[in-house]
Short mmCIF file of N, CA and C in Angstrom, two decimals:
data_model
loop_
_atom_site.label_atom_id
_atom_site.label_comp_id
_atom_site.label_asym_id
_atom_site.label_seq_id
_atom_site.Cartn_x
_atom_site.Cartn_y
_atom_site.Cartn_z
N UNK A 135 -63.00 143.80 31.25
CA UNK A 135 -63.09 142.42 32.02
C UNK A 135 -64.76 142.06 32.06
N UNK A 136 -64.68 140.87 32.17
CA UNK A 136 -66.23 140.43 32.33
C UNK A 136 -66.56 140.12 33.76
N UNK A 137 -67.88 140.54 34.18
CA UNK A 137 -68.44 140.57 35.51
C UNK A 137 -68.87 139.18 35.93
N UNK A 138 -68.28 138.08 35.33
CA UNK A 138 -68.63 136.90 35.85
C UNK A 138 -67.57 136.03 35.69
N UNK A 139 -67.54 134.76 35.83
CA UNK A 139 -66.38 133.90 36.23
C UNK A 139 -65.93 133.20 34.75
N UNK A 140 -66.58 133.73 33.79
CA UNK A 140 -66.05 132.96 32.41
C UNK A 140 -64.51 133.28 32.27
N UNK A 141 -64.07 132.35 31.59
CA UNK A 141 -62.74 132.48 31.20
C UNK A 141 -62.45 133.54 30.10
N UNK A 142 -61.31 134.35 30.09
CA UNK A 142 -61.14 135.29 29.15
C UNK A 142 -59.66 135.32 28.61
N UNK A 143 -59.21 135.60 27.74
CA UNK A 143 -57.83 135.89 27.37
C UNK A 143 -56.99 136.67 28.35
N UNK A 144 -56.07 136.08 28.55
CA UNK A 144 -55.08 136.68 29.79
C UNK A 144 -54.56 138.02 29.22
N UNK A 145 -54.55 139.20 29.85
CA UNK A 145 -53.91 140.48 29.29
C UNK A 145 -52.66 140.49 30.22
N UNK A 146 -51.60 141.36 29.69
CA UNK A 146 -50.64 141.64 30.79
C UNK A 146 -50.97 143.03 31.12
N UNK A 147 -51.12 143.34 32.23
CA UNK A 147 -51.57 144.71 32.83
C UNK A 147 -50.64 145.41 33.77
N UNK A 148 -50.04 146.44 33.55
CA UNK A 148 -49.09 147.06 34.43
C UNK A 148 -49.71 148.10 35.45
N UNK A 149 -49.49 148.27 36.50
CA UNK A 149 -50.15 149.13 37.50
C UNK A 149 -49.02 150.18 37.80
N UNK A 150 -49.11 151.47 37.33
CA UNK A 150 -48.06 152.47 37.87
C UNK A 150 -48.76 153.39 39.02
N UNK A 151 -48.38 152.86 40.10
CA UNK A 151 -48.89 153.55 41.32
C UNK A 151 -49.73 152.72 41.88
N UNK A 152 -49.41 152.01 42.90
CA UNK A 152 -49.93 151.06 43.76
C UNK A 152 -50.51 151.36 45.21
N UNK A 153 -51.23 152.67 45.16
CA UNK A 153 -51.71 152.93 46.40
C UNK A 153 -53.01 152.40 46.53
N UNK A 154 -54.25 153.00 46.97
CA UNK A 154 -55.49 152.66 47.19
C UNK A 154 -56.14 152.36 45.94
N UNK A 155 -56.04 153.05 44.77
CA UNK A 155 -56.62 153.02 43.51
C UNK A 155 -55.91 151.84 42.55
N UNK A 156 -54.66 152.02 42.56
CA UNK A 156 -53.77 150.96 41.76
C UNK A 156 -53.89 149.46 42.42
N UNK A 157 -54.02 149.42 43.74
CA UNK A 157 -53.77 148.25 44.39
C UNK A 157 -55.09 147.35 44.13
N UNK A 158 -56.26 148.12 44.21
CA UNK A 158 -57.58 147.72 44.08
C UNK A 158 -57.87 147.11 42.56
N UNK A 159 -57.58 148.18 41.52
CA UNK A 159 -57.57 147.81 40.27
C UNK A 159 -56.97 146.55 39.69
N UNK A 160 -55.49 146.45 40.42
CA UNK A 160 -54.70 145.42 39.88
C UNK A 160 -55.20 144.08 40.53
N UNK A 161 -55.73 144.21 41.60
CA UNK A 161 -56.02 142.95 42.34
C UNK A 161 -57.25 142.32 41.63
N UNK A 162 -58.20 143.40 41.15
CA UNK A 162 -59.49 142.85 40.49
C UNK A 162 -58.85 142.24 39.07
N UNK A 163 -58.19 142.82 38.49
CA UNK A 163 -57.72 142.28 36.97
C UNK A 163 -57.09 140.96 37.30
N UNK A 164 -56.17 140.79 38.47
CA UNK A 164 -55.52 139.52 38.82
C UNK A 164 -56.56 138.45 38.91
N UNK A 165 -57.57 138.95 39.76
CA UNK A 165 -58.47 137.81 40.14
C UNK A 165 -59.18 137.18 38.98
N UNK A 166 -59.37 138.09 37.86
CA UNK A 166 -60.07 137.58 36.66
C UNK A 166 -59.05 136.84 35.72
N UNK A 167 -57.88 136.61 36.19
CA UNK A 167 -57.00 135.78 35.35
C UNK A 167 -56.06 136.59 34.51
N UNK A 168 -55.69 137.90 34.70
CA UNK A 168 -54.75 138.42 33.92
C UNK A 168 -53.44 138.62 34.69
N UNK A 169 -52.36 138.72 34.13
CA UNK A 169 -51.03 138.79 34.61
C UNK A 169 -50.88 140.15 34.84
N UNK A 170 -50.72 140.56 36.23
CA UNK A 170 -50.63 141.89 36.68
C UNK A 170 -49.47 142.16 37.37
N UNK A 171 -48.57 143.16 36.96
CA UNK A 171 -47.25 143.51 37.67
C UNK A 171 -47.44 145.18 38.09
N UNK A 172 -47.26 145.14 39.48
CA UNK A 172 -47.39 146.38 40.13
C UNK A 172 -46.23 147.05 40.33
N UNK A 173 -46.06 148.42 40.04
CA UNK A 173 -45.00 149.40 40.19
C UNK A 173 -45.33 150.71 41.15
N UNK A 174 -44.39 150.88 42.01
CA UNK A 174 -44.48 152.19 42.75
C UNK A 174 -43.15 152.65 43.23
N UNK A 175 -43.13 154.06 43.62
CA UNK A 175 -41.72 154.41 44.20
C UNK A 175 -41.73 154.11 45.57
N UNK A 176 -42.83 153.76 46.07
CA UNK A 176 -42.77 153.45 47.62
C UNK A 176 -42.59 151.92 47.74
N UNK A 177 -41.14 151.49 48.27
CA UNK A 177 -41.01 150.22 48.26
C UNK A 177 -41.96 149.40 49.71
N UNK A 178 -42.35 150.32 50.42
CA UNK A 178 -43.20 149.73 51.56
C UNK A 178 -44.48 148.97 50.72
N UNK A 179 -45.24 149.92 49.98
CA UNK A 179 -46.53 149.33 49.01
C UNK A 179 -46.20 148.01 48.54
N UNK A 180 -44.96 148.32 47.45
CA UNK A 180 -44.54 147.03 46.74
C UNK A 180 -44.38 145.75 47.76
N UNK A 181 -43.62 146.06 48.73
CA UNK A 181 -43.33 144.68 49.66
C UNK A 181 -44.80 144.16 50.22
N UNK A 182 -45.77 145.09 50.53
CA UNK A 182 -47.03 144.64 51.06
C UNK A 182 -47.73 143.75 49.98
N UNK A 183 -47.68 144.35 48.78
CA UNK A 183 -48.38 143.77 47.70
C UNK A 183 -47.49 142.29 47.22
N UNK A 184 -46.37 142.30 47.15
CA UNK A 184 -45.65 141.19 47.05
C UNK A 184 -45.90 139.92 47.99
N UNK A 185 -45.88 140.63 49.33
CA UNK A 185 -46.46 139.53 50.37
C UNK A 185 -47.73 139.07 50.13
N UNK A 186 -48.45 139.70 49.59
CA UNK A 186 -50.00 139.05 49.43
C UNK A 186 -49.98 138.37 47.94
N UNK A 187 -48.90 137.98 47.46
CA UNK A 187 -48.81 136.89 46.36
C UNK A 187 -48.82 137.71 44.97
N UNK A 188 -48.67 139.07 45.02
CA UNK A 188 -48.77 139.55 43.59
C UNK A 188 -47.44 140.00 42.95
N UNK A 189 -47.31 139.95 41.65
CA UNK A 189 -45.93 140.25 41.06
C UNK A 189 -45.76 141.93 41.15
N UNK A 190 -44.56 142.26 41.50
CA UNK A 190 -44.15 143.57 41.51
C UNK A 190 -42.69 143.89 40.64
N UNK A 191 -42.52 145.02 40.22
CA UNK A 191 -41.47 145.20 39.45
C UNK A 191 -40.91 146.62 39.68
N UNK A 192 -39.87 146.95 40.22
CA UNK A 192 -39.54 148.31 40.64
C UNK A 192 -39.14 149.21 39.55
N UNK A 193 -38.75 148.55 38.41
CA UNK A 193 -38.40 149.29 37.10
C UNK A 193 -39.84 149.58 36.52
N UNK A 194 -40.37 150.93 36.40
CA UNK A 194 -41.53 151.19 35.68
C UNK A 194 -41.35 151.32 34.08
N UNK A 195 -40.28 151.34 33.60
CA UNK A 195 -39.97 151.43 32.23
C UNK A 195 -40.38 149.94 31.82
N UNK A 196 -39.73 148.92 32.57
CA UNK A 196 -40.01 147.59 32.02
C UNK A 196 -41.41 147.17 32.20
N UNK A 197 -42.08 147.71 33.19
CA UNK A 197 -43.40 147.31 33.44
C UNK A 197 -44.28 147.87 32.22
N UNK A 198 -44.24 149.10 31.67
CA UNK A 198 -44.55 149.55 30.80
C UNK A 198 -44.27 148.73 29.25
N UNK A 199 -42.92 148.46 29.18
CA UNK A 199 -42.60 147.80 28.19
C UNK A 199 -43.14 146.33 27.79
N UNK A 200 -43.55 145.65 29.09
CA UNK A 200 -43.98 144.37 28.98
C UNK A 200 -45.48 144.11 29.15
N UNK A 201 -46.19 145.20 29.32
CA UNK A 201 -47.85 145.12 29.34
C UNK A 201 -48.37 145.64 28.07
N UNK A 202 -49.70 144.99 27.94
CA UNK A 202 -50.59 145.44 26.85
C UNK A 202 -51.22 146.71 27.29
N UNK A 203 -51.67 146.78 28.64
CA UNK A 203 -52.49 147.91 28.98
C UNK A 203 -51.69 148.44 30.49
N UNK A 204 -51.54 149.56 30.40
CA UNK A 204 -51.01 150.42 31.68
C UNK A 204 -51.95 151.12 32.22
N UNK A 205 -52.20 150.91 33.60
CA UNK A 205 -52.87 151.90 34.27
C UNK A 205 -52.36 152.72 35.31
N UNK A 206 -52.27 154.04 35.01
CA UNK A 206 -51.58 154.83 35.67
C UNK A 206 -52.41 155.42 37.06
N UNK A 207 -52.05 155.16 38.04
CA UNK A 207 -53.08 155.33 39.32
C UNK A 207 -52.36 156.22 40.44
N UNK A 208 -51.63 157.13 39.94
CA UNK A 208 -50.88 157.96 41.04
C UNK A 208 -51.79 159.03 41.45
N UNK A 209 -51.41 159.58 42.64
CA UNK A 209 -52.12 160.51 43.38
C UNK A 209 -52.25 161.83 42.76
N UNK A 210 -53.41 162.52 42.63
CA UNK A 210 -53.58 163.78 42.16
C UNK A 210 -54.56 164.58 43.12
N UNK A 211 -53.90 164.96 44.29
CA UNK A 211 -54.75 165.78 45.07
C UNK A 211 -55.34 166.95 44.75
N UNK A 212 -56.18 167.54 45.13
CA UNK A 212 -56.92 168.93 45.01
C UNK A 212 -56.69 169.81 46.16
N UNK A 213 -56.22 170.88 46.18
CA UNK A 213 -56.28 171.74 47.52
C UNK A 213 -57.55 172.48 47.37
N UNK A 214 -57.62 172.97 48.76
CA UNK A 214 -59.01 173.79 49.14
C UNK A 214 -59.39 174.92 48.05
N UNK A 215 -58.50 175.42 47.15
CA UNK A 215 -58.78 176.29 46.02
C UNK A 215 -59.09 175.60 44.88
N UNK A 216 -59.24 174.54 44.69
CA UNK A 216 -59.53 173.71 43.55
C UNK A 216 -58.32 173.30 42.63
N UNK A 217 -57.06 173.64 42.94
CA UNK A 217 -56.01 173.43 42.11
C UNK A 217 -55.47 172.06 42.37
N UNK A 218 -55.21 171.47 41.24
CA UNK A 218 -54.89 169.97 41.23
C UNK A 218 -53.33 170.06 41.43
N UNK A 219 -52.89 169.15 42.12
CA UNK A 219 -51.34 168.86 42.21
C UNK A 219 -51.13 167.56 41.21
N UNK A 220 -50.48 167.90 40.06
CA UNK A 220 -50.12 167.09 39.10
C UNK A 220 -48.57 166.53 39.03
N UNK A 221 -48.08 166.79 40.04
CA UNK A 221 -46.40 166.42 40.29
C UNK A 221 -46.25 164.99 40.08
N UNK A 222 -47.28 164.08 40.48
CA UNK A 222 -46.99 162.67 40.12
C UNK A 222 -47.20 162.13 39.11
N UNK A 223 -48.02 162.79 38.38
CA UNK A 223 -48.47 162.51 36.95
C UNK A 223 -47.15 162.93 36.19
N UNK A 224 -46.70 164.20 36.29
CA UNK A 224 -45.40 164.51 35.87
C UNK A 224 -44.37 163.60 35.80
N UNK A 225 -44.13 163.07 37.20
CA UNK A 225 -43.04 162.29 37.62
C UNK A 225 -42.89 160.90 36.92
N UNK A 226 -44.20 160.51 36.35
CA UNK A 226 -44.22 159.40 35.57
C UNK A 226 -44.43 159.31 34.04
N UNK A 227 -44.38 160.60 33.39
CA UNK A 227 -44.45 160.75 32.12
C UNK A 227 -43.13 159.97 31.53
N UNK A 228 -42.02 160.23 31.88
CA UNK A 228 -40.98 159.74 31.34
C UNK A 228 -40.82 158.22 31.63
N UNK A 229 -41.23 157.68 32.50
CA UNK A 229 -41.30 156.44 32.74
C UNK A 229 -42.41 155.63 31.63
N UNK A 230 -43.41 156.32 31.42
CA UNK A 230 -44.38 155.81 30.47
C UNK A 230 -44.04 155.79 29.19
N UNK A 231 -43.21 157.07 28.68
CA UNK A 231 -42.90 157.17 27.40
C UNK A 231 -41.69 156.27 27.04
N UNK A 232 -40.96 156.29 27.99
CA UNK A 232 -39.69 155.66 27.62
C UNK A 232 -39.98 153.97 27.49
N UNK A 233 -40.96 153.40 28.34
CA UNK A 233 -41.69 152.28 28.16
C UNK A 233 -42.25 151.80 26.96
N UNK A 234 -43.03 152.69 26.29
CA UNK A 234 -43.80 152.78 25.09
C UNK A 234 -42.77 152.64 24.05
N UNK A 235 -41.76 153.69 24.04
CA UNK A 235 -40.71 153.89 23.05
C UNK A 235 -39.95 152.52 22.70
N UNK A 236 -39.75 151.69 23.79
CA UNK A 236 -39.05 150.38 23.40
C UNK A 236 -39.98 149.17 23.43
N UNK A 237 -41.34 149.31 23.63
CA UNK A 237 -42.00 148.34 23.33
C UNK A 237 -42.28 147.87 21.94
N UNK A 238 -42.48 146.46 21.72
CA UNK A 238 -42.61 145.87 20.45
C UNK A 238 -44.05 145.83 20.12
N UNK A 239 -44.92 146.11 20.91
CA UNK A 239 -46.40 145.96 20.95
C UNK A 239 -47.14 146.93 21.33
N UNK A 240 -48.31 147.11 20.71
CA UNK A 240 -49.28 148.04 21.02
C UNK A 240 -49.58 148.40 22.50
N UNK A 241 -49.42 149.47 22.89
CA UNK A 241 -49.55 149.78 24.47
C UNK A 241 -50.86 150.68 24.48
N UNK A 242 -51.72 150.22 25.53
CA UNK A 242 -52.87 150.95 25.74
C UNK A 242 -52.72 151.65 27.18
N UNK A 243 -52.62 152.95 27.26
CA UNK A 243 -52.31 153.69 28.52
C UNK A 243 -53.62 154.12 29.05
N UNK A 244 -53.83 153.94 30.23
CA UNK A 244 -55.12 154.33 30.75
C UNK A 244 -54.92 155.10 32.26
N UNK A 245 -55.32 156.35 32.12
CA UNK A 245 -55.13 157.14 33.36
C UNK A 245 -56.25 156.85 34.26
N UNK A 246 -55.93 156.44 35.31
CA UNK A 246 -57.09 156.01 36.33
C UNK A 246 -57.21 157.20 37.42
N UNK A 247 -56.20 157.87 37.50
CA UNK A 247 -56.04 159.11 38.67
C UNK A 247 -57.23 159.92 38.22
N UNK A 248 -57.65 160.58 39.23
CA UNK A 248 -58.88 161.51 39.08
C UNK A 248 -58.05 162.73 38.59
N UNK A 249 -58.69 163.28 37.34
CA UNK A 249 -58.16 164.43 36.72
C UNK A 249 -59.46 165.47 36.50
N UNK A 250 -59.01 166.83 36.68
CA UNK A 250 -59.97 167.99 36.27
C UNK A 250 -60.14 168.02 34.86
N UNK A 251 -61.36 168.70 34.35
CA UNK A 251 -61.43 168.85 32.92
C UNK A 251 -60.28 169.51 32.26
N UNK A 252 -60.04 169.31 31.16
CA UNK A 252 -58.81 169.69 30.27
C UNK A 252 -57.50 169.03 30.44
N UNK A 253 -57.56 168.31 31.56
CA UNK A 253 -56.20 167.75 32.13
C UNK A 253 -56.03 166.59 31.19
N UNK A 254 -56.67 165.60 30.88
CA UNK A 254 -56.51 164.69 29.87
C UNK A 254 -55.82 165.15 28.63
N UNK A 255 -56.42 166.12 27.98
CA UNK A 255 -55.79 166.80 26.81
C UNK A 255 -54.43 167.23 27.19
N UNK A 256 -53.98 167.75 28.26
CA UNK A 256 -52.59 168.39 28.54
C UNK A 256 -51.80 167.11 28.51
N UNK A 257 -52.13 166.01 29.32
CA UNK A 257 -51.26 164.83 29.27
C UNK A 257 -51.14 164.01 27.99
N UNK A 258 -52.18 163.96 27.29
CA UNK A 258 -52.27 163.35 25.90
C UNK A 258 -51.13 164.10 25.21
N UNK A 259 -51.24 165.48 25.26
CA UNK A 259 -50.39 166.09 24.50
C UNK A 259 -48.95 165.99 24.89
N UNK A 260 -48.74 165.95 25.97
CA UNK A 260 -47.33 165.55 26.86
C UNK A 260 -46.74 164.27 26.04
N UNK A 261 -47.65 163.29 26.14
CA UNK A 261 -47.23 162.00 25.80
C UNK A 261 -46.74 161.91 24.22
N UNK A 262 -47.75 162.63 23.44
CA UNK A 262 -47.62 162.73 21.95
C UNK A 262 -46.20 163.31 21.62
N UNK A 263 -45.74 164.34 22.35
CA UNK A 263 -44.65 164.89 22.09
C UNK A 263 -43.27 163.89 22.43
N UNK A 264 -43.49 163.05 23.32
CA UNK A 264 -42.29 162.04 23.76
C UNK A 264 -42.18 160.77 23.24
N UNK A 265 -43.46 160.15 22.73
CA UNK A 265 -43.42 158.77 22.26
C UNK A 265 -43.21 158.96 20.85
N UNK A 266 -42.46 158.15 20.33
CA UNK A 266 -41.65 158.07 19.01
C UNK A 266 -42.44 157.33 18.01
N UNK A 267 -43.52 156.46 18.51
CA UNK A 267 -44.10 155.66 17.42
C UNK A 267 -45.50 156.02 17.70
N UNK A 268 -46.45 155.23 16.85
CA UNK A 268 -47.95 155.28 16.84
C UNK A 268 -48.56 154.13 17.31
N UNK A 269 -47.99 153.33 17.90
CA UNK A 269 -48.62 152.19 18.31
C UNK A 269 -48.94 152.18 19.74
N UNK A 270 -49.66 153.09 20.29
CA UNK A 270 -50.36 153.18 21.50
C UNK A 270 -51.60 154.18 21.55
N UNK A 271 -52.46 153.86 22.67
CA UNK A 271 -53.60 154.51 22.86
C UNK A 271 -53.89 155.16 24.04
N UNK A 272 -54.84 156.24 24.17
CA UNK A 272 -54.90 156.94 25.51
C UNK A 272 -56.18 156.90 25.92
N UNK A 273 -56.64 156.41 27.21
CA UNK A 273 -57.81 156.33 27.67
C UNK A 273 -57.78 157.22 29.12
N UNK A 274 -58.94 157.49 29.78
CA UNK A 274 -59.15 157.77 31.06
C UNK A 274 -60.32 157.00 31.49
N UNK A 275 -59.87 156.65 32.60
CA UNK A 275 -61.13 155.81 33.42
C UNK A 275 -60.96 155.98 34.95
N UNK A 276 -61.72 157.30 35.25
CA UNK A 276 -61.78 157.97 36.55
C UNK A 276 -62.35 156.88 37.52
N UNK A 277 -61.86 157.02 38.63
CA UNK A 277 -62.34 156.08 39.70
C UNK A 277 -63.35 156.74 40.50
N UNK A 278 -64.25 155.84 41.38
CA UNK A 278 -65.13 156.37 42.22
C UNK A 278 -65.03 155.48 43.28
N UNK A 279 -64.03 155.51 44.12
CA UNK A 279 -63.89 154.48 45.01
C UNK A 279 -63.52 155.34 46.47
N UNK A 280 -63.78 154.46 47.68
CA UNK A 280 -63.48 155.19 48.76
C UNK A 280 -62.14 154.47 49.40
N UNK A 281 -61.27 155.33 49.94
CA UNK A 281 -60.06 154.65 50.44
C UNK A 281 -60.17 153.28 51.42
N UNK A 282 -61.50 153.28 52.29
CA UNK A 282 -61.61 152.25 53.01
C UNK A 282 -62.14 151.00 52.47
N UNK A 283 -62.92 151.23 51.49
CA UNK A 283 -63.58 149.98 50.69
C UNK A 283 -63.23 149.81 49.32
N UNK A 284 -62.06 150.45 48.79
CA UNK A 284 -61.95 150.50 47.39
C UNK A 284 -61.94 149.20 46.60
N UNK A 285 -61.50 148.00 47.05
CA UNK A 285 -61.74 146.67 46.15
C UNK A 285 -63.33 146.49 46.15
N UNK A 286 -64.06 146.55 47.29
CA UNK A 286 -65.34 146.30 47.38
C UNK A 286 -66.06 147.27 46.31
N UNK A 287 -65.72 148.37 46.39
CA UNK A 287 -66.29 149.46 45.28
C UNK A 287 -66.27 149.21 44.13
N UNK A 288 -64.98 148.81 43.72
CA UNK A 288 -64.78 148.53 42.49
C UNK A 288 -65.60 147.38 42.01
N UNK A 289 -65.58 146.37 42.67
CA UNK A 289 -66.29 145.03 42.40
C UNK A 289 -67.76 145.48 42.38
N UNK A 290 -68.33 146.30 43.06
CA UNK A 290 -69.85 146.63 42.97
C UNK A 290 -70.09 147.71 42.52
N UNK A 291 -69.28 148.30 41.59
CA UNK A 291 -69.26 149.76 41.08
C UNK A 291 -70.85 149.94 40.38
N UNK A 292 -71.36 151.06 40.51
CA UNK A 292 -72.64 151.45 40.03
C UNK A 292 -72.24 152.21 38.53
N UNK A 293 -71.22 152.42 38.37
CA UNK A 293 -70.81 153.21 37.02
C UNK A 293 -69.46 152.88 36.77
N UNK A 294 -69.05 152.85 35.47
CA UNK A 294 -67.87 152.90 34.74
C UNK A 294 -67.78 153.85 33.71
N UNK A 295 -66.83 154.68 33.62
CA UNK A 295 -66.57 155.95 32.90
C UNK A 295 -65.15 155.60 32.04
N UNK A 296 -65.46 155.61 30.51
CA UNK A 296 -64.14 155.40 29.92
C UNK A 296 -64.12 156.38 28.77
N UNK A 297 -63.05 157.17 28.55
CA UNK A 297 -62.98 158.06 27.61
C UNK A 297 -61.54 158.01 26.82
N UNK A 298 -61.34 158.34 25.62
CA UNK A 298 -60.20 158.24 25.11
C UNK A 298 -59.92 159.74 24.21
N UNK A 299 -58.71 159.65 23.65
CA UNK A 299 -58.37 160.77 22.97
C UNK A 299 -57.46 160.34 21.67
N UNK A 300 -57.62 160.85 20.49
CA UNK A 300 -56.78 160.75 19.43
C UNK A 300 -56.37 161.89 18.97
#
C-alpha cells in the first residue's frame, strides 16, 4: 500500500484471525480503499468488527477463495522455555489450502503471525503438500505491534519486513 492518500487499485484482502494484529492490518488496508473481509473463529471479535462497519465472513474457505491476498494473523504464543505454540497455525492450514484449491485466481498468502526461525519453511512445506495448483505465493510479514496501540503502531511503523519462499 502507499503511505499517502493517492488512489490505488482496490485489492481483495482476507484477514484470517481478527485479533489485535488482524484487526489493525485489515483496518489499515480498508482505510486505503481495499475490499477487506475479516474471518475468525471467535464470533465476538467478528461481531465487534462488523459493528464497526467492516465486512466479516465466518466461512474461512470462502474468504480465501474470494481474496487476492490472505493475511494470516492467528496467535502464536511462546512459552517461557521458548517453545512456540503453533496450534492456531495448524488449525487454519486446511482452511487456507481448501480456499486456494477452489480459487480461480492467483492467491498471495502472507503469514503475519510472529514465527520463530525455520517455522516459515515448515508452514510452506505443509501448504505445498496440500495445495493442488501452482497459482499461489507465500510470504511472511512479521508484525512489530503493541496490543494497546496496534493500529497506531502499524500506521507509524519504523520498519516493514517481508520475506518469501519458493
